[in-house]
XYZ file of C-alpha atoms in Angstrom:
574
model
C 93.428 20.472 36.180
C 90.448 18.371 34.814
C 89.723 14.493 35.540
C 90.815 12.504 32.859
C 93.710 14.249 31.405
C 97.002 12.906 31.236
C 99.842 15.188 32.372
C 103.082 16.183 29.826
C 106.431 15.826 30.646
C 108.985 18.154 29.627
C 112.678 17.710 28.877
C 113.164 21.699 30.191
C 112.581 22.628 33.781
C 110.912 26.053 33.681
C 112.445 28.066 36.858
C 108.736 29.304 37.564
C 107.579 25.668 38.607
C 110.369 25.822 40.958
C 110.655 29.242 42.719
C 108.382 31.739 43.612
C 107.989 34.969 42.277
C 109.359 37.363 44.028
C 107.002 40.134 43.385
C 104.035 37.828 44.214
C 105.474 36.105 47.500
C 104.110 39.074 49.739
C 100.622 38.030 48.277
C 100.969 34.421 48.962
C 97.398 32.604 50.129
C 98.393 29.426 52.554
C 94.582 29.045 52.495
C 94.416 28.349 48.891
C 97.664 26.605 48.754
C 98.915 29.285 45.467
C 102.227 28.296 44.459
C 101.447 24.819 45.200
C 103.283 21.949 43.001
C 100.310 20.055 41.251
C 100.069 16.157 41.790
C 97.548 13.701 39.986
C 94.979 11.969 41.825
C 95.701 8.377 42.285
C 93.729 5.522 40.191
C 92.560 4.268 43.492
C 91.259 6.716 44.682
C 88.916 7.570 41.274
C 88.139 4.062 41.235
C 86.711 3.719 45.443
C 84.470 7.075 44.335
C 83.033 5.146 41.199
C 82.503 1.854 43.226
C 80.365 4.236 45.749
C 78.467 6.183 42.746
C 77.381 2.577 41.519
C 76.598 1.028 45.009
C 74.074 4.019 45.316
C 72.760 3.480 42.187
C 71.942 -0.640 43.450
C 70.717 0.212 46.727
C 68.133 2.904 44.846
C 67.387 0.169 42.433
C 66.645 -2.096 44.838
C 64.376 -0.005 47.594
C 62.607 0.922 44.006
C 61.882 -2.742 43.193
C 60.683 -3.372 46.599
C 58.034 -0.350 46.744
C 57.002 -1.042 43.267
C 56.909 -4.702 42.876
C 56.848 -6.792 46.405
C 54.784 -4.084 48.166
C 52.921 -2.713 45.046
C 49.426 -4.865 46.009
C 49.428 -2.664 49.226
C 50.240 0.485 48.246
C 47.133 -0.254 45.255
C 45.201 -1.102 48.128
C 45.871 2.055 50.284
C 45.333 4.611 47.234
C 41.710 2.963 46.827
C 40.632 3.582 50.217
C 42.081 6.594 49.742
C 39.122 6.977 47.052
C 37.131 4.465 48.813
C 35.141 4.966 52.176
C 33.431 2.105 54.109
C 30.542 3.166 55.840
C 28.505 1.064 58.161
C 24.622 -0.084 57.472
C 23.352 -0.950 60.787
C 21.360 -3.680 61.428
C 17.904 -3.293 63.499
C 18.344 -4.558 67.011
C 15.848 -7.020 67.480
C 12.638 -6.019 69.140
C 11.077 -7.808 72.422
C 7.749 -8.537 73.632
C 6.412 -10.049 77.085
C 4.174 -13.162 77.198
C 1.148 -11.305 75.991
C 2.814 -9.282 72.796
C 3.530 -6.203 74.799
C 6.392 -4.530 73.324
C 8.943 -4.364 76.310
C 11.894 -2.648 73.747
C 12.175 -1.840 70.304
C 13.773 0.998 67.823
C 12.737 4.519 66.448
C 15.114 6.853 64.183
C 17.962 8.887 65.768
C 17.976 12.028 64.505
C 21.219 13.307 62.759
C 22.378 9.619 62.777
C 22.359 6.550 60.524
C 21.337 4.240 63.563
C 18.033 4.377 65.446
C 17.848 4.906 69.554
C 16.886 1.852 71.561
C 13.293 2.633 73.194
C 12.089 0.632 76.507
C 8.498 0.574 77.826
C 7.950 2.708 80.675
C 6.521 0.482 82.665
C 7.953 -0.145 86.206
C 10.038 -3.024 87.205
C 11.729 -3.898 83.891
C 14.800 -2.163 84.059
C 16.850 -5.505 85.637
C 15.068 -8.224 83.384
C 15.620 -5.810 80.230
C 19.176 -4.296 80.516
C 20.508 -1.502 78.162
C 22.520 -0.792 75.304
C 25.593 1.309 74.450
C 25.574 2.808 70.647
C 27.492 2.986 68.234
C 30.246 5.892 68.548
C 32.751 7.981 66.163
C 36.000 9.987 67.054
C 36.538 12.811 66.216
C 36.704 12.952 62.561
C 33.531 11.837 62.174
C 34.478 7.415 61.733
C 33.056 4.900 63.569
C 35.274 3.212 65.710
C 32.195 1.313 67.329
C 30.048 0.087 65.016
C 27.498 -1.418 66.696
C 24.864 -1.741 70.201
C 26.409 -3.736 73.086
C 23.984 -5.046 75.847
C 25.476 -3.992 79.023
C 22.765 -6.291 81.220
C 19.730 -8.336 81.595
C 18.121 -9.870 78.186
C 19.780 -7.535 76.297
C 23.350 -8.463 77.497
C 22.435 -12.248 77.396
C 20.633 -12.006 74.174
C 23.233 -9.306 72.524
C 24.081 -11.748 69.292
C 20.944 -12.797 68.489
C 19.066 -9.363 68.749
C 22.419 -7.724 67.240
C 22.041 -8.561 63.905
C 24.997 -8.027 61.590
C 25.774 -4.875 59.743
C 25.846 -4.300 55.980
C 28.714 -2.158 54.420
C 28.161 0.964 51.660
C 31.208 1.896 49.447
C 31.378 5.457 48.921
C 33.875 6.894 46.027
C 34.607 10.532 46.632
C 36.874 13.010 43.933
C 40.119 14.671 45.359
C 38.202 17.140 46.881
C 36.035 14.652 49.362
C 33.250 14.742 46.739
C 30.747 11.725 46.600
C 30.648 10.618 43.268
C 29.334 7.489 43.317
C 27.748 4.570 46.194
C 27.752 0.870 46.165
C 26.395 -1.819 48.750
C 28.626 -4.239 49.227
C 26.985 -6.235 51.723
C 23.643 -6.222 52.836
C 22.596 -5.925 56.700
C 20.657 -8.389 59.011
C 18.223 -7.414 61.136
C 18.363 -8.682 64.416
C 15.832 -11.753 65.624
C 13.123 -10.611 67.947
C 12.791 -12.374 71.515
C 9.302 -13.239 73.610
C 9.571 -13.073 77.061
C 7.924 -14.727 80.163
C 7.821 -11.864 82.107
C 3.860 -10.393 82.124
C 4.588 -6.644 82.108
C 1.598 -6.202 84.200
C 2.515 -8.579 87.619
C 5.806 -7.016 87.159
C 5.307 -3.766 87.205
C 2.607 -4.339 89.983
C 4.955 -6.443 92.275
C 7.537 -3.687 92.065
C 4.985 -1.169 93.005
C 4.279 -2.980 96.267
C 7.658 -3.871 97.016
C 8.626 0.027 96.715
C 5.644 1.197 98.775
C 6.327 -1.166 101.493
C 10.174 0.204 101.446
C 9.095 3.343 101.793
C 6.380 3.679 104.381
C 8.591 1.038 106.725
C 12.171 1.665 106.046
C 13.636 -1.493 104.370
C 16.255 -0.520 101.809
C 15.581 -2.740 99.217
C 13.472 -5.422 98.275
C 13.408 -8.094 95.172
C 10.655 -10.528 94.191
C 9.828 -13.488 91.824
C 7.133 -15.300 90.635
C 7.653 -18.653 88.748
C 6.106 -21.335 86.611
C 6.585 -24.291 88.998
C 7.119 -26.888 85.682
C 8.655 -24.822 82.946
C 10.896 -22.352 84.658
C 8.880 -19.527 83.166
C 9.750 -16.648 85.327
C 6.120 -14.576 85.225
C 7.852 -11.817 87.375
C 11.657 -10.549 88.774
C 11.783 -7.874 90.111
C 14.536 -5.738 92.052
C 14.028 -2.508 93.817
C 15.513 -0.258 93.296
C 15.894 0.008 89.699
C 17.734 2.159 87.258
C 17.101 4.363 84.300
C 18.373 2.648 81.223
C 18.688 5.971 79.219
C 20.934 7.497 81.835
C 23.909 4.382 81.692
C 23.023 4.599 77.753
C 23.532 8.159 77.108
C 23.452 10.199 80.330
C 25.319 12.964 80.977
C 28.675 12.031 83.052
C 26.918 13.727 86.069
C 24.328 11.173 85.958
C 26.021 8.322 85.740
C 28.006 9.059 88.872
C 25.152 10.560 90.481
C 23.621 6.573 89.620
C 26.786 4.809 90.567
C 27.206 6.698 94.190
C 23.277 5.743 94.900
C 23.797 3.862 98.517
C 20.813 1.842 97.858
C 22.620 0.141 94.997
C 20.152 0.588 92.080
C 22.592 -1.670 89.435
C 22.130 -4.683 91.586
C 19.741 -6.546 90.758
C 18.772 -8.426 93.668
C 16.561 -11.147 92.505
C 19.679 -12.941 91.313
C 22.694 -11.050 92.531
C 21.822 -10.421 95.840
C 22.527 -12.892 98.793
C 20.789 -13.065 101.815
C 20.439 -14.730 104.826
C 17.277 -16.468 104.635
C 16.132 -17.547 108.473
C 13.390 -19.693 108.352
C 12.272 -20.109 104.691
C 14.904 -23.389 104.692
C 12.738 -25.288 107.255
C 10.844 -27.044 104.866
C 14.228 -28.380 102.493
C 15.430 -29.512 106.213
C 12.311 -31.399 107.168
C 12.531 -33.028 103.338
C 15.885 -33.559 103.989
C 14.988 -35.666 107.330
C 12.297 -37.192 105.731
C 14.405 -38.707 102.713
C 17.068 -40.164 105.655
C 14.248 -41.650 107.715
C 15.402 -39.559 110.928
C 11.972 -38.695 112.068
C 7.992 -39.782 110.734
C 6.008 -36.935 109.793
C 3.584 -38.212 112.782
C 6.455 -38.180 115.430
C 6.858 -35.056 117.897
C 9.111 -33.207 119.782
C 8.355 -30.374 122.566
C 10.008 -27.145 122.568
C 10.183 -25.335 125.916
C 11.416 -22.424 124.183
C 14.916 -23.263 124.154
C 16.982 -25.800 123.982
C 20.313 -26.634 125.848
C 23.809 -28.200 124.971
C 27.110 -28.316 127.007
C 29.408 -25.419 126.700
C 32.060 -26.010 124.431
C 34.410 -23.674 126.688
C 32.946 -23.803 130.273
C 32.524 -27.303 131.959
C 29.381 -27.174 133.623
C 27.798 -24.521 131.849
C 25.404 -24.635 129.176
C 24.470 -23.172 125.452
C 21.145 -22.160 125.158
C 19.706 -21.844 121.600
C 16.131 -20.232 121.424
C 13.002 -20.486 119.796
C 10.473 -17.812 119.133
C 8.538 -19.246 121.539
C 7.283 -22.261 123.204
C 5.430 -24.502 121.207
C 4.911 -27.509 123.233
C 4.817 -30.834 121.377
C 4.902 -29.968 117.661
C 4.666 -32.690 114.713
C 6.550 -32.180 111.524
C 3.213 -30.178 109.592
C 2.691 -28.270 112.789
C 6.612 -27.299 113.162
C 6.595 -26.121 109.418
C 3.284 -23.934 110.441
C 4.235 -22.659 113.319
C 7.990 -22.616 112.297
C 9.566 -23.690 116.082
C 13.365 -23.702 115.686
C 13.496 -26.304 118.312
C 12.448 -28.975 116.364
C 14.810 -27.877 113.408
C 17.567 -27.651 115.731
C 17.075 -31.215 116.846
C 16.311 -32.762 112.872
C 19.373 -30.541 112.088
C 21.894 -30.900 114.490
C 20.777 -33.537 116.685
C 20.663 -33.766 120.248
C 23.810 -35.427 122.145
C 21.857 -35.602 125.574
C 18.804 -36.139 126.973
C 16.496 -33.362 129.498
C 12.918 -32.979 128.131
C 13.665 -34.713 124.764
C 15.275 -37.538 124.359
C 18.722 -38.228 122.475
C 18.331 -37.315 119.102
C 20.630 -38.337 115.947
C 20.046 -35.055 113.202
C 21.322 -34.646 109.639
C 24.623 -32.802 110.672
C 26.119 -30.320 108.434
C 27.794 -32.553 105.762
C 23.911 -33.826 105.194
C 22.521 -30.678 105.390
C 25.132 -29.098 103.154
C 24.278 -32.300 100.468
C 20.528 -31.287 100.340
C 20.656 -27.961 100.147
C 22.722 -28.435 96.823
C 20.696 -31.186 95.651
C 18.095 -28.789 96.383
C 20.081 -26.267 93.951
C 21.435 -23.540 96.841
C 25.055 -22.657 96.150
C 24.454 -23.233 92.691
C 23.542 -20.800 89.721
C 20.002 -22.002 88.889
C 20.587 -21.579 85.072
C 18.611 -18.824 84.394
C 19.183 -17.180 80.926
C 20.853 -13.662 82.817
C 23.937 -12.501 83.637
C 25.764 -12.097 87.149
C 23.935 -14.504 88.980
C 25.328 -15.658 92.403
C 25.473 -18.242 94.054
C 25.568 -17.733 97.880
C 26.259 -19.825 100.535
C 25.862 -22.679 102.960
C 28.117 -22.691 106.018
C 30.428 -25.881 107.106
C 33.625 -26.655 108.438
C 35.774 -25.639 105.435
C 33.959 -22.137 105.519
C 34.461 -21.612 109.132
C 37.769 -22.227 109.201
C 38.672 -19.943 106.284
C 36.314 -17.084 107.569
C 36.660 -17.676 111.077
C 40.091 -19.929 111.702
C 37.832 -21.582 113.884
C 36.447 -25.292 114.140
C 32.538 -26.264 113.490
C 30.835 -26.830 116.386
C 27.090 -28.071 117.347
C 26.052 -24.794 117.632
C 26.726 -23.891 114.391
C 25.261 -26.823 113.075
C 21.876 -25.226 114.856
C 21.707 -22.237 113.778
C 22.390 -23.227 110.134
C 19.444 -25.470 110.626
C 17.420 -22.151 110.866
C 18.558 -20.450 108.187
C 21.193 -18.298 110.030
C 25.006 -18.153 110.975
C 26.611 -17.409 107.352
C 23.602 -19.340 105.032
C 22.732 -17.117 102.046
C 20.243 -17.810 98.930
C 19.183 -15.829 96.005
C 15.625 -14.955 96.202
C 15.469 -17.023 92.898
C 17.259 -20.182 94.518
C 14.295 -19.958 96.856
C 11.420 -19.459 94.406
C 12.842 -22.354 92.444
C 13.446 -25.176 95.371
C 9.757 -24.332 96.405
C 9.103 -25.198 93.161
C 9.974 -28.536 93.139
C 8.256 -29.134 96.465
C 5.424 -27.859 94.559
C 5.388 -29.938 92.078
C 6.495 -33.315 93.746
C 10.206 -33.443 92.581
C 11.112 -31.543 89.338
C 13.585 -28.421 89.340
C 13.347 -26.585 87.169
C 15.643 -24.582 85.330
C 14.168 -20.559 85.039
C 14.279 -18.930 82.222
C 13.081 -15.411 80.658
C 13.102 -16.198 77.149
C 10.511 -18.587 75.343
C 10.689 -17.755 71.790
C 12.736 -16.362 69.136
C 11.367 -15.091 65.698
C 12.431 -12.939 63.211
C 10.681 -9.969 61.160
C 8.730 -11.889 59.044
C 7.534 -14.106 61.309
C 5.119 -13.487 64.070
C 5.331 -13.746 67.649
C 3.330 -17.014 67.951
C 6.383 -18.414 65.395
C 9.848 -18.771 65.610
C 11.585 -21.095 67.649
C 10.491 -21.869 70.768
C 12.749 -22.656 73.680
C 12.011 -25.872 75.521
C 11.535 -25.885 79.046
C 14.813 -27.581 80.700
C 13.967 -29.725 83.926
C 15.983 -31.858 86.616
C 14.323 -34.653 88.704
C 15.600 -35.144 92.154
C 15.741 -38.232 93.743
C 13.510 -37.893 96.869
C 10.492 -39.913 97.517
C 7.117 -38.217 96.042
C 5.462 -38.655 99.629
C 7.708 -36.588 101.196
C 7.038 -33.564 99.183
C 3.402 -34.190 100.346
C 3.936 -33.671 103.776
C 5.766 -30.731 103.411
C 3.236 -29.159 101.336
C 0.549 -29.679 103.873
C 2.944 -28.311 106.506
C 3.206 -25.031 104.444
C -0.582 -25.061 103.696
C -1.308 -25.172 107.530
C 1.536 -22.425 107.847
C -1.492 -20.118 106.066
C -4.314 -21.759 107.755
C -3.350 -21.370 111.952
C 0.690 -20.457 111.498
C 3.175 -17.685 110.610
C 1.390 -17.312 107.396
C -1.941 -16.299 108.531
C -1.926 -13.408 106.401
C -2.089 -15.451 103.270
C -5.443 -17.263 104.301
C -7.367 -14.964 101.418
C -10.297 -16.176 99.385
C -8.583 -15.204 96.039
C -6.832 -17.751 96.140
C -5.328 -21.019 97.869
C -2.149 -20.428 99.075
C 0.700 -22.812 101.197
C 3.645 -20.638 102.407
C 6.888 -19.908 104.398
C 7.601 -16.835 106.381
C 11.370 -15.976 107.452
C 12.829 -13.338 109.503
C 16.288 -13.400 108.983
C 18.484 -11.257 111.764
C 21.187 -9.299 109.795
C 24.535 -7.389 111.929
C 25.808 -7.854 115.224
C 23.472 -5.849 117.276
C 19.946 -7.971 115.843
C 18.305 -4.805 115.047
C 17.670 -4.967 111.336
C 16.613 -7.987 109.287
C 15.301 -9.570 106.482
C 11.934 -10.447 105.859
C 10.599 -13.032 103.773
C 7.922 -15.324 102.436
C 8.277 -18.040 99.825
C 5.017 -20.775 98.907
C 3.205 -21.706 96.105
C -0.673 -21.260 94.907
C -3.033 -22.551 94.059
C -2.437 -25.436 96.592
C -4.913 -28.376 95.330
C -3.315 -27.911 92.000
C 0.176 -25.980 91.773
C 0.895 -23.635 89.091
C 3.710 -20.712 90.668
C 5.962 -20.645 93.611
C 6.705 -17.272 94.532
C 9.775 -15.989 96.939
C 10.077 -12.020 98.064
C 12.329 -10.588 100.720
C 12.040 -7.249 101.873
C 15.810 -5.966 102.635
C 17.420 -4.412 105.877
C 14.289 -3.038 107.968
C 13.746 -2.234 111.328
C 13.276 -5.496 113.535
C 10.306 -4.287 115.852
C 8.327 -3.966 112.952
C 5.506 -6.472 112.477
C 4.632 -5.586 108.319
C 7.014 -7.445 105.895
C 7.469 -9.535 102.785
C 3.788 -11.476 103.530
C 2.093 -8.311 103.056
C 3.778 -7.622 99.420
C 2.074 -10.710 98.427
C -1.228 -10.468 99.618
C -1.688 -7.239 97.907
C 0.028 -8.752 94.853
C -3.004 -11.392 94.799
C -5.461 -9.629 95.987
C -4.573 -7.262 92.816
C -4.186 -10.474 90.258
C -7.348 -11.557 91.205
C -9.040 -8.211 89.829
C -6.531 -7.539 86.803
C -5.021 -11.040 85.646
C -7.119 -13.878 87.712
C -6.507 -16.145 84.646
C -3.111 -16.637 86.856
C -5.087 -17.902 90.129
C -6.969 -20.725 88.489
């Protein structure tokens, strides 16, 4: 029976469409239903399986349109890169130089790739104020899926868009078989712009020499160190020991790296700017400007230290706190308590004294003032400076007690603030740059490590130079007088003996800072300014963790410094 045909009726019923054949019954297939009465398929039926062959036919249609017509732009585009590759022209990184037009980084061809390596000078000390770079990278079928250097720290990190550059693309057309066949340049690169620095390769490296050798032969961990313009900001030296090898975070094997990142002395951190620490006596001179500004004392006016001095116990009625000086002084002015740094008398400017004995009652700044002149002063602030991961430290009060502690503020802790201890902590660059402004009579300024930017053809002397940024702070000119002779005499008959050179003119602080609970290691530092008649640089080094019976510190670090500047770069002691 076929589709289609129409099915005859007869008048005679033939017996065979009826019965069964006898002789063919024992051969009867259920399975293919023979003998079966034929029927005709219904219209219906023919007419659903039509309906479906057509609804096929429009879906087809349809997903054909869409491929072809809507999508068709993509597709185009997709079969050209197919025939098209994008490659990458990388730009030069820019180059930089230090403050005399010695090159400090720059680039030289990679072999096997289309990018050059990132070179640094090897000169000590510049791994922190430099940084490093990551390259470019490809997977593994040869594309770049990083196409260009990332500062990971210091100037280059800071710096990373302007010495970047932006890349150029190159069209490649290859055959079916991967072939080139032909090149175009769709874009041209741009070369990075070029960046002069303040540093002077030569103090820096030498400052970091000193600062090592002094770790070394006496057992501090660390040390950092910096040496600043006292009116521009120009940071002449910042330096952080220990440092790092840039080509090992670059492209060092993993073994390196960890062996790096497991160092116990820290090498990443770079302490000039990172690192907190508590900074003892270097604050004595902010506090006596501080008490100067609020009329609490005359320079002129004295007060004896015993060699301690006494409060009521806060717990135990009757008994007494003692706080202690170094040692007796007798009766010390404000200059002579600055020289010979007697914590008496910054306990009593500081905290005050609530009853009499051998001083009399004695209204101080108290914390809240304390706390306001320090951050006038720029401590527990970032300073500015053009690098990243700067901190900010801290200056203890009531709000910090009682979230570190759950405890209230007393008097006590109002005293040993005064001094620099308890939970104060600065940023060797904090210190450098509040000595600055005492240096020169009121300005802070704002540090930098950049100058001038210039691109490849323009020299270093061209380009756009960075203004120096500045902040005056509202404190009687006189006052930074005083303090400056305080520090001066510090170096003539004081705790800065050692600094009383013929080189050079120098007015200084020393601090010993006393670090964990036992008072067996500290801190050692020295902070000042030179030359004193007419200021040019404040300076501020600490010398990290050390044994406390030892008598050699931070003050010796700088003496050999100038000592050394005086034979290889005395323009800087003029």
């Amino acid at each position: 029976m076929f589709l289609g045909n129409k099915k005859r009726h007869s008048r005679d019923i033939d017996p065979d469409e009826i019965f069964l054949d006898s002789s063919n019954l024992p051969q009867f297939d259920t399975h293919q239903f023979e003998g079966r009465l034929e029927q005709p398929i219904p219209k219906l039926s023919l007419a659903l399986l039509w309906g479906f062959f057509v609804l096929v036919i429009v879906l087809f249609s349809i997903r054909l349109g869409n491929l072809e017509i809507a999508r068709g732009e993509s597709f185009a585009r997709i079969a050209e890169n197919n025939r098209l590759e994008r490659v990458p022209i990388f730009a030069e990184r820019g180059a930089l130089f230090d403050r005399n037009g010695t090159p400090l980084a720059w680039n030289e061809p990679l072999l096997g790739e289309e990018f050059a390596a990132r070179v640094y000078n090897k000169m000590r000390g510049l791994a922190h104020v430099l940084g490093y770079v990551t390259y470019p990278a490809r997977d593994t079928k040869g594309m770049y899926y990083k196409e260009s250097f990332s500062g990971m720290d210091g100037v280059e990190r800071a710096y990373n868009d302007v010495l970047g550059g932006t890349n150029g693309t190159l069209l490649i057309e290859t055959d079916a078989q991967g072939g080139e066949r032909s090149t175009h340049r769709e874009s041209l690169a741009e070369n990075g712009e070029n960046l002069v620095l303040s540093i002077d390769a030569r103090i820096e490296e030498a400052l970091y020499t000193r600062i090592e050798n002094l770790a070394r032969d006496v057992g501090f961990t660390g040390g950092a160190g910096v040496l600043m313009d006292i009116d521009t900001g120009d940071i002449i030296a910042l330096v952080s020991y220990p440092e790092y090898d840039a080509g090992v975070l670059a492209n060092g094997t993993p073994h390196d790296v960890e062996t790096l990142l497991a160092d116990p002395r820290t090498p990443l951190l770079n302490r000039a700017i990172s690192g907190v620490y508590t900074p003892g006596s270097i604050v004595k001179p902010f506090l006596a400007l501080a008490a100067l500004q609020e009329q609490l004392i005359s320079p002129d006016e004295k007060i004896l230290s015993t060699g301690s001095i006494a409060i009521p116990h806060p717990y135990l009625v009757g008994e007494e706190s003692v706080f202690l000086d170094w040692k007796a002084h007798g009766w010390v002015s404000m200059r002579e308590a600055l020289a010979v740094s007697s914590n008496v008398y910054f306990y009593e400017i500081g905290g005050g004294l609530p009853q009499g004995g051998g001083n009399e009652e004695r209204v101080g700044l108290g914390i809240g003032k304390i706390k306001s002149y320090m951050n006038l002063l720029g401590f527990e602030k970032r300073t500015g400076v053009d690098l990243f991961g700067e901190e900010i430290g801290v200056i203890p009060d009531p709000a910090w007690k009682e979230k570190i502690f759950h405890d209230v503020w007393r008097l006590g802790d109002t005293y040993n603030t005064s001094i620099g201890q308890y939970g104060f902590q600065v940023t060797p660059l904090q210190a450098a740059r509040a000595v600055a402004a005492i240096a020169n009579g009121g300005t802070l300024p704002i540090p930098r490590i950049v100058t001038r930017i210039f691109s490849d053809d323009e020299t270093n002397i061209g380009g756009k130079v960075l203004p120096p940024k500045r902040t005056q702070l509202p404190i009687d000119s006189l006052h930074y007088a005083v303090v400056r002779e305080g520090m001066r005499l510090g170096v003539l008959e004081g705790t800065a003996q050692g600094l009383n050179i013929p080189v050079v003119e120098v007015a200084a602080k020393t601090g010993t800072a006393q670090v964990g609970t036992v008072k067996k290691i500290v801190h050692s530092w020295v902070t000042g300014f030179f030359p004193y008649e007419h200021p040019r640089y404040s300076f501020a080094i600490v010398m990290e963790r050390g044994p406390s019976d030892n008598l050699i510190g931070a003050l010796y670090v700088l003496r050999g410094l100038l000592e050394w500047m005086a034979v290889e770069t005395p323009e800087y002691l003029k």
